[in-house]
mmCIF file with all atom_site columns, N, CA and C in Angstrom:
data_model
loop_
_atom_site.group_PDB
_atom_site.id
_atom_site.type_symbol
_atom_site.label_atom_id
_atom_site.label_alt_id
_atom_site.label_comp_id
_atom_site.label_asym_id
_atom_site.label_entity_id
_atom_site.label_seq_id
_atom_site.pdbx_PDB_ins_code
_atom_site.Cartn_x
_atom_site.Cartn_y
_atom_site.Cartn_z
_atom_site.occupancy
_atom_site.B_iso_or_equiv
_atom_site.pdbx_formal_charge
_atom_site.auth_seq_id
_atom_site.auth_comp_id
_atom_site.auth_asym_id
_atom_site.auth_atom_id
_atom_site.pdbx_PDB_model_num
ATOM 1   N N  . LEU V 1 1  ? 0.813  -1.190  0.000   1.00 0.00 ? 1  LEU V N  1
ATOM 2   C CA . LEU V 1 1  ? 0.000  0.000   0.000   1.00 0.00 ? 1  LEU V CA 1
ATOM 3   C C  . LEU V 1 1  ? 0.863  1.264   0.000   1.00 0.00 ? 1  LEU V C  1
ATOM 4   N N  . LEU V 1 2  ? 1.922  1.245   0.798   1.00 0.00 ? 2  LEU V N  1
ATOM 5   C CA . LEU V 1 2  ? 2.794  2.419   0.860   1.00 0.00 ? 2  LEU V CA 1
ATOM 6   C C  . LEU V 1 2  ? 3.435  2.702   -0.493  1.00 0.00 ? 2  LEU V C  1
ATOM 7   N N  . LEU V 1 3  ? 3.907  1.668   -1.182  1.00 0.00 ? 3  LEU V N  1
ATOM 8   C CA . LEU V 1 3  ? 4.502  1.868   -2.504  1.00 0.00 ? 3  LEU V CA 1
ATOM 9   C C  . LEU V 1 3  ? 3.486  2.434   -3.484  1.00 0.00 ? 3  LEU V C  1
ATOM 10  N N  . LYS V 1 4  ? 2.233  2.014   -3.386  1.00 0.00 ? 4  LYS V N  1
ATOM 11  C CA . LYS V 1 4  ? 1.172  2.527   -4.255  1.00 0.00 ? 4  LYS V CA 1
ATOM 12  C C  . LYS V 1 4  ? 0.930  4.010   -3.989  1.00 0.00 ? 4  LYS V C  1
ATOM 13  N N  . ILE V 1 5  ? 0.880  4.396   -2.726  1.00 0.00 ? 5  ILE V N  1
ATOM 14  C CA . ILE V 1 5  ? 0.682  5.806   -2.372  1.00 0.00 ? 5  ILE V CA 1
ATOM 15  C C  . ILE V 1 5  ? 1.832  6.664   -2.878  1.00 0.00 ? 5  ILE V C  1
ATOM 16  N N  . VAL V 1 6  ? 3.041  6.208   -2.687  1.00 0.00 ? 6  VAL V N  1
ATOM 17  C CA . VAL V 1 6  ? 4.222  6.956   -3.156  1.00 0.00 ? 6  VAL V CA 1
ATOM 18  C C  . VAL V 1 6  ? 4.173  7.130   -4.671  1.00 0.00 ? 6  VAL V C  1
ATOM 19  N N  . ALA V 1 7  ? 3.806  6.075   -5.389  1.00 0.00 ? 7  ALA V N  1
ATOM 20  C CA . ALA V 1 7  ? 3.729  6.154   -6.857  1.00 0.00 ? 7  ALA V CA 1
ATOM 21  C C  . ALA V 1 7  ? 2.643  7.121   -7.306  1.00 0.00 ? 7  ALA V C  1
ATOM 22  N N  . GLU V 1 8  ? 1.496  7.074   -6.662  1.00 0.00 ? 8  GLU V N  1
ATOM 23  C CA . GLU V 1 8  ? 0.387  7.940   -7.054  1.00 0.00 ? 8  GLU V CA 1
ATOM 24  C C  . GLU V 1 8  ? 0.624  9.400   -6.683  1.00 0.00 ? 8  GLU V C  1
ATOM 25  N N  . GLU V 1 9  ? 1.163  9.637   -5.517  1.00 0.00 ? 9  GLU V N  1
ATOM 26  C CA . GLU V 1 9  ? 1.351  11.007  -5.020  1.00 0.00 ? 9  GLU V CA 1
ATOM 27  C C  . GLU V 1 9  ? 2.697  11.610  -5.433  1.00 0.00 ? 9  GLU V C  1
ATOM 28  N N  . LYS V 1 10 ? 3.605  10.755  -5.929  1.00 0.00 ? 10 LYS V N  1
ATOM 29  C CA . LYS V 1 10 ? 4.952  11.191  -6.313  1.00 0.00 ? 10 LYS V CA 1
ATOM 30  C C  . LYS V 1 10 ? 5.610  11.981  -5.174  1.00 0.00 ? 10 LYS V C  1
ATOM 31  N N  . CYS V 1 11 ? 5.639  11.332  -4.014  1.00 0.00 ? 11 CYS V N  1
ATOM 32  C CA . CYS V 1 11 ? 6.190  11.976  -2.827  1.00 0.00 ? 11 CYS V CA 1
ATOM 33  C C  . CYS V 1 11 ? 7.375  11.174  -2.292  1.00 0.00 ? 11 CYS V C  1
ATOM 34  N N  . THR V 1 12 ? 8.077  11.768  -1.367  1.00 0.00 ? 12 THR V N  1
ATOM 35  C CA . THR V 1 12 ? 9.194  11.123  -0.700  1.00 0.00 ? 12 THR V CA 1
ATOM 36  C C  . THR V 1 12 ? 8.736  10.681  0.681   1.00 0.00 ? 12 THR V C  1
ATOM 37  N N  . VAL V 1 13 ? 9.156  9.496   1.076   1.00 0.00 ? 13 VAL V N  1
ATOM 38  C CA . VAL V 1 13 ? 8.789  8.954   2.379   1.00 0.00 ? 13 VAL V CA 1
ATOM 39  C C  . VAL V 1 13 ? 10.058 8.513   3.096   1.00 0.00 ? 13 VAL V C  1
ATOM 40  N N  . VAL V 1 14 ? 10.163 8.836   4.361   1.00 0.00 ? 14 VAL V N  1
ATOM 41  C CA . VAL V 1 14 ? 11.216 8.296   5.207   1.00 0.00 ? 14 VAL V CA 1
ATOM 42  C C  . VAL V 1 14 ? 10.586 7.148   5.986   1.00 0.00 ? 14 VAL V C  1
ATOM 43  N N  . PHE V 1 15 ? 11.089 5.956   5.752   1.00 0.00 ? 15 PHE V N  1
ATOM 44  C CA . PHE V 1 15 ? 10.521 4.741   6.314   1.00 0.00 ? 15 PHE V CA 1
ATOM 45  C C  . PHE V 1 15 ? 11.586 4.079   7.183   1.00 0.00 ? 15 PHE V C  1
ATOM 46  N N  . VAL V 1 16 ? 11.312 3.892   8.454   1.00 0.00 ? 16 VAL V N  1
ATOM 47  C CA . VAL V 1 16 ? 12.276 3.301   9.379   1.00 0.00 ? 16 VAL V CA 1
ATOM 48  C C  . VAL V 1 16 ? 11.891 1.846   9.635   1.00 0.00 ? 16 VAL V C  1
ATOM 49  N N  . THR V 1 17 ? 12.847 0.955   9.455   1.00 0.00 ? 17 THR V N  1
ATOM 50  C CA . THR V 1 17 ? 12.609 -0.469  9.698   1.00 0.00 ? 17 THR V CA 1
ATOM 51  C C  . THR V 1 17 ? 13.911 -1.135  10.126  1.00 0.00 ? 17 THR V C  1
ATOM 52  N N  . HIS V 1 18 ? 13.780 -2.248  10.809  1.00 0.00 ? 18 HIS V N  1
ATOM 53  C CA . HIS V 1 18 ? 14.927 -3.083  11.145  1.00 0.00 ? 18 HIS V CA 1
ATOM 54  C C  . HIS V 1 18 ? 14.912 -4.370  10.316  1.00 0.00 ? 18 HIS V C  1
ATOM 55  N N  . ASN V 1 19 ? 13.992 -4.454  9.378   1.00 0.00 ? 19 ASN V N  1
ATOM 56  C CA . ASN V 1 19 ? 13.826 -5.636  8.545   1.00 0.00 ? 19 ASN V CA 1
ATOM 57  C C  . ASN V 1 19 ? 14.528 -5.400  7.205   1.00 0.00 ? 19 ASN V C  1
ATOM 58  N N  . ILE V 1 20 ? 15.594 -6.133  6.941   1.00 0.00 ? 20 ILE V N  1
ATOM 59  C CA . ILE V 1 20 ? 16.387 -5.917  5.728   1.00 0.00 ? 20 ILE V CA 1
ATOM 60  C C  . ILE V 1 20 ? 15.565 -6.209  4.475   1.00 0.00 ? 20 ILE V C  1
ATOM 61  N N  . THR V 1 21 ? 14.791 -7.279  4.481   1.00 0.00 ? 21 THR V N  1
ATOM 62  C CA . THR V 1 21 ? 13.964 -7.617  3.314   1.00 0.00 ? 21 THR V CA 1
ATOM 63  C C  . THR V 1 21 ? 13.015 -6.476  2.996   1.00 0.00 ? 21 THR V C  1
ATOM 64  N N  . GLU V 1 22 ? 12.350 -5.956  4.005   1.00 0.00 ? 22 GLU V N  1
ATOM 65  C CA . GLU V 1 22 ? 11.418 -4.851  3.836   1.00 0.00 ? 22 GLU V CA 1
ATOM 66  C C  . GLU V 1 22 ? 12.138 -3.607  3.311   1.00 0.00 ? 22 GLU V C  1
ATOM 67  N N  . ALA V 1 23 ? 13.286 -3.318  3.859   1.00 0.00 ? 23 ALA V N  1
ATOM 68  C CA . ALA V 1 23 ? 14.051 -2.145  3.431   1.00 0.00 ? 23 ALA V CA 1
ATOM 69  C C  . ALA V 1 23 ? 14.455 -2.240  1.960   1.00 0.00 ? 23 ALA V C  1
ATOM 70  N N  . VAL V 1 24 ? 14.967 -3.396  1.552   1.00 0.00 ? 24 VAL V N  1
ATOM 71  C CA . VAL V 1 24 ? 15.397 -3.570  0.161   1.00 0.00 ? 24 VAL V CA 1
ATOM 72  C C  . VAL V 1 24 ? 14.209 -3.499  -0.788  1.00 0.00 ? 24 VAL V C  1
ATOM 73  N N  . TYR V 1 25 ? 13.106 -4.122  -0.418  1.00 0.00 ? 25 TYR V N  1
ATOM 74  C CA . TYR V 1 25 ? 11.934 -4.151  -1.296  1.00 0.00 ? 25 TYR V CA 1
ATOM 75  C C  . TYR V 1 25 ? 11.289 -2.776  -1.465  1.00 0.00 ? 25 TYR V C  1
ATOM 76  N N  . MET V 1 26 ? 11.237 -2.000  -0.403  1.00 0.00 ? 26 MET V N  1
ATOM 77  C CA . MET V 1 26 ? 10.467 -0.760  -0.430  1.00 0.00 ? 26 MET V CA 1
ATOM 78  C C  . MET V 1 26 ? 11.286 0.486   -0.755  1.00 0.00 ? 26 MET V C  1
ATOM 79  N N  . SER V 1 27 ? 12.590 0.387   -0.790  1.00 0.00 ? 27 SER V N  1
ATOM 80  C CA . SER V 1 27 ? 13.432 1.587   -0.837  1.00 0.00 ? 27 SER V CA 1
ATOM 81  C C  . SER V 1 27 ? 14.106 1.833   -2.178  1.00 0.00 ? 27 SER V C  1
ATOM 82  N N  . ASP V 1 28 ? 14.342 3.102   -2.436  1.00 0.00 ? 28 ASP V N  1
ATOM 83  C CA . ASP V 1 28 ? 15.229 3.507   -3.527  1.00 0.00 ? 28 ASP V CA 1
ATOM 84  C C  . ASP V 1 28 ? 16.639 3.700   -2.998  1.00 0.00 ? 28 ASP V C  1
ATOM 85  N N  . SER V 1 29 ? 16.732 3.948   -1.702  1.00 0.00 ? 29 SER V N  1
ATOM 86  C CA . SER V 1 29 ? 18.036 3.999   -1.036  1.00 0.00 ? 29 SER V CA 1
ATOM 87  C C  . SER V 1 29 ? 17.840 3.610   0.420   1.00 0.00 ? 29 SER V C  1
ATOM 88  N N  . ILE V 1 30 ? 18.882 3.028   0.998   1.00 0.00 ? 30 ILE V N  1
ATOM 89  C CA . ILE V 1 30 ? 18.853 2.605   2.391   1.00 0.00 ? 30 ILE V CA 1
ATOM 90  C C  . ILE V 1 30 ? 19.964 3.348   3.123   1.00 0.00 ? 30 ILE V C  1
ATOM 91  N N  . ALA V 1 31 ? 19.598 3.978   4.218   1.00 0.00 ? 31 ALA V N  1
ATOM 92  C CA . ALA V 1 31 ? 20.576 4.639   5.075   1.00 0.00 ? 31 ALA V CA 1
ATOM 93  C C  . ALA V 1 31 ? 20.886 3.702   6.237   1.00 0.00 ? 31 ALA V C  1
ATOM 94  N N  . ILE V 1 32 ? 22.129 3.287   6.346   1.00 0.00 ? 32 ILE V N  1
ATOM 95  C CA . ILE V 1 32 ? 22.566 2.439   7.449   1.00 0.00 ? 32 ILE V CA 1
ATOM 96  C C  . ILE V 1 32 ? 23.073 3.369   8.545   1.00 0.00 ? 32 ILE V C  1
ATOM 97  N N  . MET V 1 33 ? 22.467 3.237   9.715   1.00 0.00 ? 33 MET V N  1
ATOM 98  C CA . MET V 1 33 ? 22.822 4.098   10.833  1.00 0.00 ? 33 MET V CA 1
ATOM 99  C C  . MET V 1 33 ? 23.685 3.328   11.830  1.00 0.00 ? 33 MET V C  1
ATOM 100 N N  . ASP V 1 34 ? 24.582 4.052   12.484  1.00 0.00 ? 34 ASP V N  1
ATOM 101 C CA . ASP V 1 34 ? 25.423 3.483   13.538  1.00 0.00 ? 34 ASP V CA 1
ATOM 102 C C  . ASP V 1 34 ? 25.494 4.498   14.662  1.00 0.00 ? 34 ASP V C  1
ATOM 103 N N  . GLN V 1 35 ? 24.932 4.166   15.786  1.00 0.00 ? 35 GLN V N  1
ATOM 104 C CA . GLN V 1 35 ? 24.895 5.042   16.953  1.00 0.00 ? 35 GLN V CA 1
ATOM 105 C C  . GLN V 1 35 ? 24.344 6.425   16.598  1.00 0.00 ? 35 GLN V C  1
ATOM 106 N N  . GLY V 1 36 ? 23.267 6.435   15.819  1.00 0.00 ? 36 GLY V N  1
ATOM 107 C CA . GLY V 1 36 ? 22.587 7.679   15.472  1.00 0.00 ? 36 GLY V CA 1
ATOM 108 C C  . GLY V 1 36 ? 23.211 8.479   14.345  1.00 0.00 ? 36 GLY V C  1
ATOM 109 N N  . LYS V 1 37 ? 24.248 7.948   13.735  1.00 0.00 ? 37 LYS V N  1
ATOM 110 C CA . LYS V 1 37 ? 24.917 8.648   12.633  1.00 0.00 ? 37 LYS V CA 1
ATOM 111 C C  . LYS V 1 37 ? 24.873 7.796   11.370  1.00 0.00 ? 37 LYS V C  1
ATOM 112 N N  . LEU V 1 38 ? 24.774 8.470   10.231  1.00 0.00 ? 38 LEU V N  1
ATOM 113 C CA . LEU V 1 38 ? 24.785 7.774   8.948   1.00 0.00 ? 38 LEU V CA 1
ATOM 114 C C  . LEU V 1 38 ? 26.161 7.158   8.725   1.00 0.00 ? 38 LEU V C  1
ATOM 115 N N  . SER V 1 39 ? 26.197 5.834   8.548   1.00 0.00 ? 39 SER V N  1
ATOM 116 C CA . SER V 1 39 ? 27.478 5.178   8.300   1.00 0.00 ? 39 SER V CA 1
ATOM 117 C C  . SER V 1 39 ? 27.630 4.742   6.851   1.00 0.00 ? 39 SER V C  1
ATOM 118 N N  . GLU V 1 40 ? 26.487 4.519   6.194   1.00 0.00 ? 40 GLU V N  1
ATOM 119 C CA . GLU V 1 40 ? 26.547 4.075   4.791   1.00 0.00 ? 40 GLU V CA 1
ATOM 120 C C  . GLU V 1 40 ? 25.189 4.312   4.140   1.00 0.00 ? 40 GLU V C  1
ATOM 121 N N  . ARG V 1 41 ? 25.223 4.592   2.851   1.00 0.00 ? 41 ARG V N  1
ATOM 122 C CA . ARG V 1 41 ? 23.985 4.748   2.078   1.00 0.00 ? 41 ARG V CA 1
ATOM 123 C C  . ARG V 1 41 ? 24.064 3.832   0.871   1.00 0.00 ? 41 ARG V C  1
ATOM 124 N N  . LEU V 1 42 ? 23.046 2.996   0.714   1.00 0.00 ? 42 LEU V N  1
ATOM 125 C CA . LEU V 1 42 ? 23.005 2.047   -0.394  1.00 0.00 ? 42 LEU V CA 1
ATOM 126 C C  . LEU V 1 42 ? 21.916 2.466   -1.370  1.00 0.00 ? 42 LEU V C  1
ATOM 127 N N  . GLU V 1 43 ? 22.270 2.603   -2.633  1.00 0.00 ? 43 GLU V N  1
ATOM 128 C CA . GLU V 1 43 ? 21.287 2.901   -3.680  1.00 0.00 ? 43 GLU V CA 1
ATOM 129 C C  . GLU V 1 43 ? 20.658 1.595   -4.154  1.00 0.00 ? 43 GLU V C  1
ATOM 130 N N  . ILE V 1 44 ? 19.345 1.564   -4.233  1.00 0.00 ? 44 ILE V N  1
ATOM 131 C CA . ILE V 1 44 ? 18.606 0.386   -4.666  1.00 0.00 ? 44 ILE V CA 1
ATOM 132 C C  . ILE V 1 44 ? 17.953 0.707   -6.007  1.00 0.00 ? 44 ILE V C  1
ATOM 133 N N  . ARG V 1 45 ? 18.259 -0.070  -7.025  1.00 0.00 ? 45 ARG V N  1
ATOM 134 C CA . ARG V 1 45 ? 17.732 0.178   -8.374  1.00 0.00 ? 45 ARG V CA 1
ATOM 135 C C  . ARG V 1 45 ? 16.902 -1.006  -8.852  1.00 0.00 ? 45 ARG V C  1
ATOM 136 N N  . PHE V 1 46 ? 15.596 -0.850  -8.801  1.00 0.00 ? 46 PHE V N  1
ATOM 137 C CA . PHE V 1 46 ? 14.669 -1.849  -9.330  1.00 0.00 ? 46 PHE V CA 1
ATOM 138 C C  . PHE V 1 46 ? 13.668 -1.154  -10.237 1.00 0.00 ? 46 PHE V C  1
ATOM 139 N N  . ALA V 1 47 ? 13.142 -1.901  -11.202 1.00 0.00 ? 47 ALA V N  1
ATOM 140 C CA . ALA V 1 47 ? 12.086 -1.377  -12.066 1.00 0.00 ? 47 ALA V CA 1
ATOM 141 C C  . ALA V 1 47 ? 10.808 -1.177  -11.239 1.00 0.00 ? 47 ALA V C  1
ATOM 142 N N  . GLU V 1 48 ? 10.013 -0.244  -11.670 1.00 0.00 ? 48 GLU V N  1
ATOM 143 C CA . GLU V 1 48 ? 8.718  0.022   -11.028 1.00 0.00 ? 48 GLU V CA 1
ATOM 144 C C  . GLU V 1 48 ? 7.607  -0.431  -11.959 1.00 0.00 ? 48 GLU V C  1
ATOM 145 N N  . PRO V 1 49 ? 6.510  -0.915  -11.477 1.00 0.00 ? 49 PRO V N  1
ATOM 146 C CA . PRO V 1 49 ? 6.243  -1.206  -10.067 1.00 0.00 ? 49 PRO V CA 1
ATOM 147 C C  . PRO V 1 49 ? 6.945  -2.492  -9.638  1.00 0.00 ? 49 PRO V C  1
ATOM 148 N N  . ARG V 1 50 ? 7.230  -2.578  -8.366  1.00 0.00 ? 50 ARG V N  1
ATOM 149 C CA . ARG V 1 50 ? 7.880  -3.767  -7.816  1.00 0.00 ? 50 ARG V CA 1
ATOM 150 C C  . ARG V 1 50 ? 6.854  -4.878  -7.627  1.00 0.00 ? 50 ARG V C  1
ATOM 151 N N  . THR V 1 51 ? 7.285  -6.083  -7.918  1.00 0.00 ? 51 THR V N  1
ATOM 152 C CA . THR V 1 51 ? 6.386  -7.229  -7.826  1.00 0.00 ? 51 THR V CA 1
ATOM 153 C C  . THR V 1 51 ? 6.860  -8.192  -6.733  1.00 0.00 ? 51 THR V C  1
ATOM 154 N N  . LYS V 1 52 ? 6.001  -9.100  -6.348  1.00 0.00 ? 52 LYS V N  1
ATOM 155 C CA . LYS V 1 52 ? 6.365  -10.107 -5.341  1.00 0.00 ? 52 LYS V CA 1
ATOM 156 C C  . LYS V 1 52 ? 7.511  -10.989 -5.834  1.00 0.00 ? 52 LYS V C  1
ATOM 157 N N  . GLU V 1 53 ? 7.564  -11.222 -7.137  1.00 0.00 ? 53 GLU V N  1
ATOM 158 C CA . GLU V 1 53 ? 8.617  -12.076 -7.711  1.00 0.00 ? 53 GLU V CA 1
ATOM 159 C C  . GLU V 1 53 ? 10.005 -11.461 -7.538  1.00 0.00 ? 53 GLU V C  1
ATOM 160 N N  . LEU V 1 54 ? 10.057 -10.160 -7.381  1.00 0.00 ? 54 LEU V N  1
ATOM 161 C CA . LEU V 1 54 ? 11.338 -9.469  -7.210  1.00 0.00 ? 54 LEU V CA 1
ATOM 162 C C  . LEU V 1 54 ? 12.131 -10.048 -6.047  1.00 0.00 ? 54 LEU V C  1
ATOM 163 N N  . ARG V 1 55 ? 11.433 -10.449 -4.997  1.00 0.00 ? 55 ARG V N  1
ATOM 164 C CA . ARG V 1 55 ? 12.103 -10.945 -3.784  1.00 0.00 ? 55 ARG V CA 1
ATOM 165 C C  . ARG V 1 55 ? 12.899 -12.218 -4.009  1.00 0.00 ? 55 ARG V C  1
ATOM 166 N N  . SER V 1 56 ? 12.622 -12.939 -5.079  1.00 0.00 ? 56 SER V N  1
ATOM 167 C CA . SER V 1 56 ? 13.380 -14.161 -5.363  1.00 0.00 ? 56 SER V CA 1
ATOM 168 C C  . SER V 1 56 ? 14.405 -13.957 -6.482  1.00 0.00 ? 56 SER V C  1
ATOM 169 N N  . SER V 1 57 ? 14.649 -12.701 -6.857  1.00 0.00 ? 57 SER V N  1
ATOM 170 C CA . SER V 1 57 ? 15.591 -12.421 -7.946  1.00 0.00 ? 57 SER V CA 1
ATOM 171 C C  . SER V 1 57 ? 17.031 -12.347 -7.435  1.00 0.00 ? 57 SER V C  1
ATOM 172 N N  . PRO V 1 58 ? 17.992 -12.621 -8.323  1.00 0.00 ? 58 PRO V N  1
ATOM 173 C CA . PRO V 1 58 ? 19.406 -12.487 -7.952  1.00 0.00 ? 58 PRO V CA 1
ATOM 174 C C  . PRO V 1 58 ? 19.765 -11.055 -7.522  1.00 0.00 ? 58 PRO V C  1
ATOM 175 N N  . ASP V 1 59 ? 19.203 -10.046 -8.169  1.00 0.00 ? 59 ASP V N  1
ATOM 176 C CA . ASP V 1 59 ? 19.491 -8.662  -7.783  1.00 0.00 ? 59 ASP V CA 1
ATOM 177 C C  . ASP V 1 59 ? 19.020 -8.377  -6.359  1.00 0.00 ? 59 ASP V C  1
ATOM 178 N N  . PHE V 1 60 ? 17.833 -8.869  -6.018  1.00 0.00 ? 60 PHE V N  1
ATOM 179 C CA . PHE V 1 60 ? 17.324 -8.677  -4.662  1.00 0.00 ? 60 PHE V CA 1
ATOM 180 C C  . PHE V 1 60 ? 18.269 -9.329  -3.651  1.00 0.00 ? 60 PHE V C  1
ATOM 181 N N  . SER V 1 61 ? 18.701 -10.534 -3.952  1.00 0.00 ? 61 SER V N  1
ATOM 182 C CA . SER V 1 61 ? 19.631 -11.245 -3.061  1.00 0.00 ? 61 SER V CA 1
ATOM 183 C C  . SER V 1 61 ? 20.929 -10.476 -2.892  1.00 0.00 ? 61 SER V C  1
ATOM 184 N N  . ARG V 1 62 ? 21.407 -9.880  -3.977  1.00 0.00 ? 62 ARG V N  1
ATOM 185 C CA . ARG V 1 62 ? 22.656 -9.107  -3.914  1.00 0.00 ? 62 ARG V CA 1
ATOM 186 C C  . ARG V 1 62 ? 22.489 -7.875  -3.025  1.00 0.00 ? 62 ARG V C  1
ATOM 187 N N  . TYR V 1 63 ? 21.394 -7.136  -3.204  1.00 0.00 ? 63 TYR V N  1
ATOM 188 C CA . TYR V 1 63 ? 21.142 -5.960  -2.355  1.00 0.00 ? 63 TYR V CA 1
ATOM 189 C C  . TYR V 1 63 ? 20.978 -6.367  -0.890  1.00 0.00 ? 63 TYR V C  1
ATOM 190 N N  . TYR V 1 64 ? 20.278 -7.464  -0.656  1.00 0.00 ? 64 TYR V N  1
ATOM 191 C CA . TYR V 1 64 ? 20.082 -7.960  0.704   1.00 0.00 ? 64 TYR V CA 1
ATOM 192 C C  . TYR V 1 64 ? 21.447 -8.274  1.343   1.00 0.00 ? 64 TYR V C  1
ATOM 193 N N  . ALA V 1 65 ? 22.282 -8.973  0.623   1.00 0.00 ? 65 ALA V N  1
ATOM 194 C CA . ALA V 1 65 ? 23.600 -9.348  1.144   1.00 0.00 ? 65 ALA V CA 1
ATOM 195 C C  . ALA V 1 65 ? 24.450 -8.116  1.431   1.00 0.00 ? 65 ALA V C  1
ATOM 196 N N  . THR V 1 66 ? 24.390 -7.121  0.565   1.00 0.00 ? 66 THR V N  1
ATOM 197 C CA . THR V 1 66 ? 25.155 -5.893  0.767   1.00 0.00 ? 66 THR V CA 1
ATOM 198 C C  . THR V 1 66 ? 24.698 -5.163  2.026   1.00 0.00 ? 66 THR V C  1
ATOM 199 N N  . ALA V 1 67 ? 23.380 -5.023  2.199   1.00 0.00 ? 67 ALA V N  1
ATOM 200 C CA . ALA V 1 67 ? 22.841 -4.345  3.380   1.00 0.00 ? 67 ALA V CA 1
ATOM 201 C C  . ALA V 1 67 ? 23.171 -5.133  4.649   1.00 0.00 ? 67 ALA V C  1
ATOM 202 N N  . SER V 1 68 ? 23.031 -6.436  4.587   1.00 0.00 ? 68 SER V N  1
ATOM 203 C CA . SER V 1 68 ? 23.328 -7.284  5.737   1.00 0.00 ? 68 SER V CA 1
ATOM 204 C C  . SER V 1 68 ? 24.801 -7.178  6.137   1.00 0.00 ? 68 SER V C  1
ATOM 205 N N  . ALA V 1 69 ? 25.693 -7.207  5.157   1.00 0.00 ? 69 ALA V N  1
ATOM 206 C CA . ALA V 1 69 ? 27.124 -7.091  5.438   1.00 0.00 ? 69 ALA V CA 1
ATOM 207 C C  . ALA V 1 69 ? 27.449 -5.737  6.060   1.00 0.00 ? 69 ALA V C  1
ATOM 208 N N  . SER V 1 70 ? 26.808 -4.691  5.581   1.00 0.00 ? 70 SER V N  1
ATOM 209 C CA . SER V 1 70 ? 27.029 -3.359  6.139   1.00 0.00 ? 70 SER V CA 1
ATOM 210 C C  . SER V 1 70 ? 26.597 -3.302  7.601   1.00 0.00 ? 70 SER V C  1
ATOM 211 N N  . LEU V 1 71 ? 25.441 -3.856  7.893   1.00 0.00 ? 71 LEU V N  1
ATOM 212 C CA . LEU V 1 71 ? 24.966 -3.875  9.277   1.00 0.00 ? 71 LEU V CA 1
ATOM 213 C C  . LEU V 1 71 ? 25.891 -4.708  10.162  1.00 0.00 ? 71 LEU V C  1
ATOM 214 N N  . PHE V 1 72 ? 26.339 -5.840  9.649   1.00 0.00 ? 72 PHE V N  1
ATOM 215 C CA . PHE V 1 72 ? 27.234 -6.703  10.418  1.00 0.00 ? 72 PHE V CA 1
ATOM 216 C C  . PHE V 1 72 ? 28.560 -6.001  10.710  1.00 0.00 ? 72 PHE V C  1
ATOM 217 N N  . ARG V 1 73 ? 29.091 -5.263  9.731   1.00 0.00 ? 73 ARG V N  1
ATOM 218 C CA . ARG V 1 73 ? 30.330 -4.502  9.945   1.00 0.00 ? 73 ARG V CA 1
ATOM 219 C C  . ARG V 1 73 ? 30.149 -3.505  11.069  1.00 0.00 ? 73 ARG V C  1
ATOM 220 N N  . ASN V 1 74 ? 29.003 -2.797  11.070  1.00 0.00 ? 74 ASN V N  1
ATOM 221 C CA . ASN V 1 74 ? 28.760 -1.810  12.120  1.00 0.00 ? 74 ASN V CA 1
ATOM 222 C C  . ASN V 1 74 ? 28.652 -2.448  13.496  1.00 0.00 ? 74 ASN V C  1
ATOM 223 N N  . VAL V 1 75 ? 28.011 -3.607  13.589  1.00 0.00 ? 75 VAL V N  1
ATOM 224 C CA . VAL V 1 75 ? 27.855 -4.278  14.875  1.00 0.00 ? 75 VAL V CA 1
ATOM 225 C C  . VAL V 1 75 ? 29.197 -4.770  15.387  1.00 0.00 ? 75 VAL V C  1
ATOM 226 N N  . THR V 1 76 ? 29.981 -5.399  14.531  1.00 0.00 ? 76 THR V N  1
ATOM 227 C CA . THR V 1 76 ? 31.246 -5.973  14.971  1.00 0.00 ? 76 THR V CA 1
ATOM 228 C C  . THR V 1 76 ? 32.301 -4.901  15.228  1.00 0.00 ? 76 THR V C  1
ATOM 229 N N  . SER V 1 77 ? 32.219 -3.764  14.574  1.00 0.00 ? 77 SER V N  1
ATOM 230 C CA . SER V 1 77 ? 33.212 -2.702  14.802  1.00 0.00 ? 77 SER V CA 1
ATOM 231 C C  . SER V 1 77 ? 32.972 -1.991  16.136  1.00 0.00 ? 77 SER V C  1
ATOM 232 N N  . ASP V 1 78 ? 31.767 -2.130  16.719  1.00 0.00 ? 78 ASP V N  1
ATOM 233 C CA . ASP V 1 78 ? 31.448 -1.493  17.986  1.00 0.00 ? 78 ASP V CA 1
ATOM 234 C C  . ASP V 1 78 ? 31.876 -2.333  19.185  1.00 0.00 ? 78 ASP V C  1
ATOM 235 N N  . GLU V 1 79 ? 32.249 -3.576  18.961  1.00 0.00 ? 79 GLU V N  1
ATOM 236 C CA . GLU V 1 79 ? 32.597 -4.461  20.096  1.00 0.00 ? 79 GLU V CA 1
ATOM 237 C C  . GLU V 1 79 ? 33.973 -4.190  20.614  1.00 0.00 ? 79 GLU V C  1
#
């Protein structure tokens, strides 16, 4: 529903989530935060409109892995 509203209204939305799958699917870019500061920004490039099948694509897996690795780096660097 949110993606439909954004497409129809042509607006920008700041969406906060801790779910990597959700972030990759819904975003044009992902801001990775570390202790309240931006540590990395990932650009997400998918065709519009996004479909359910996208989640099983190699590109989706690649973006997921990149975001996951970034989060893991931030967690392990804080220890």
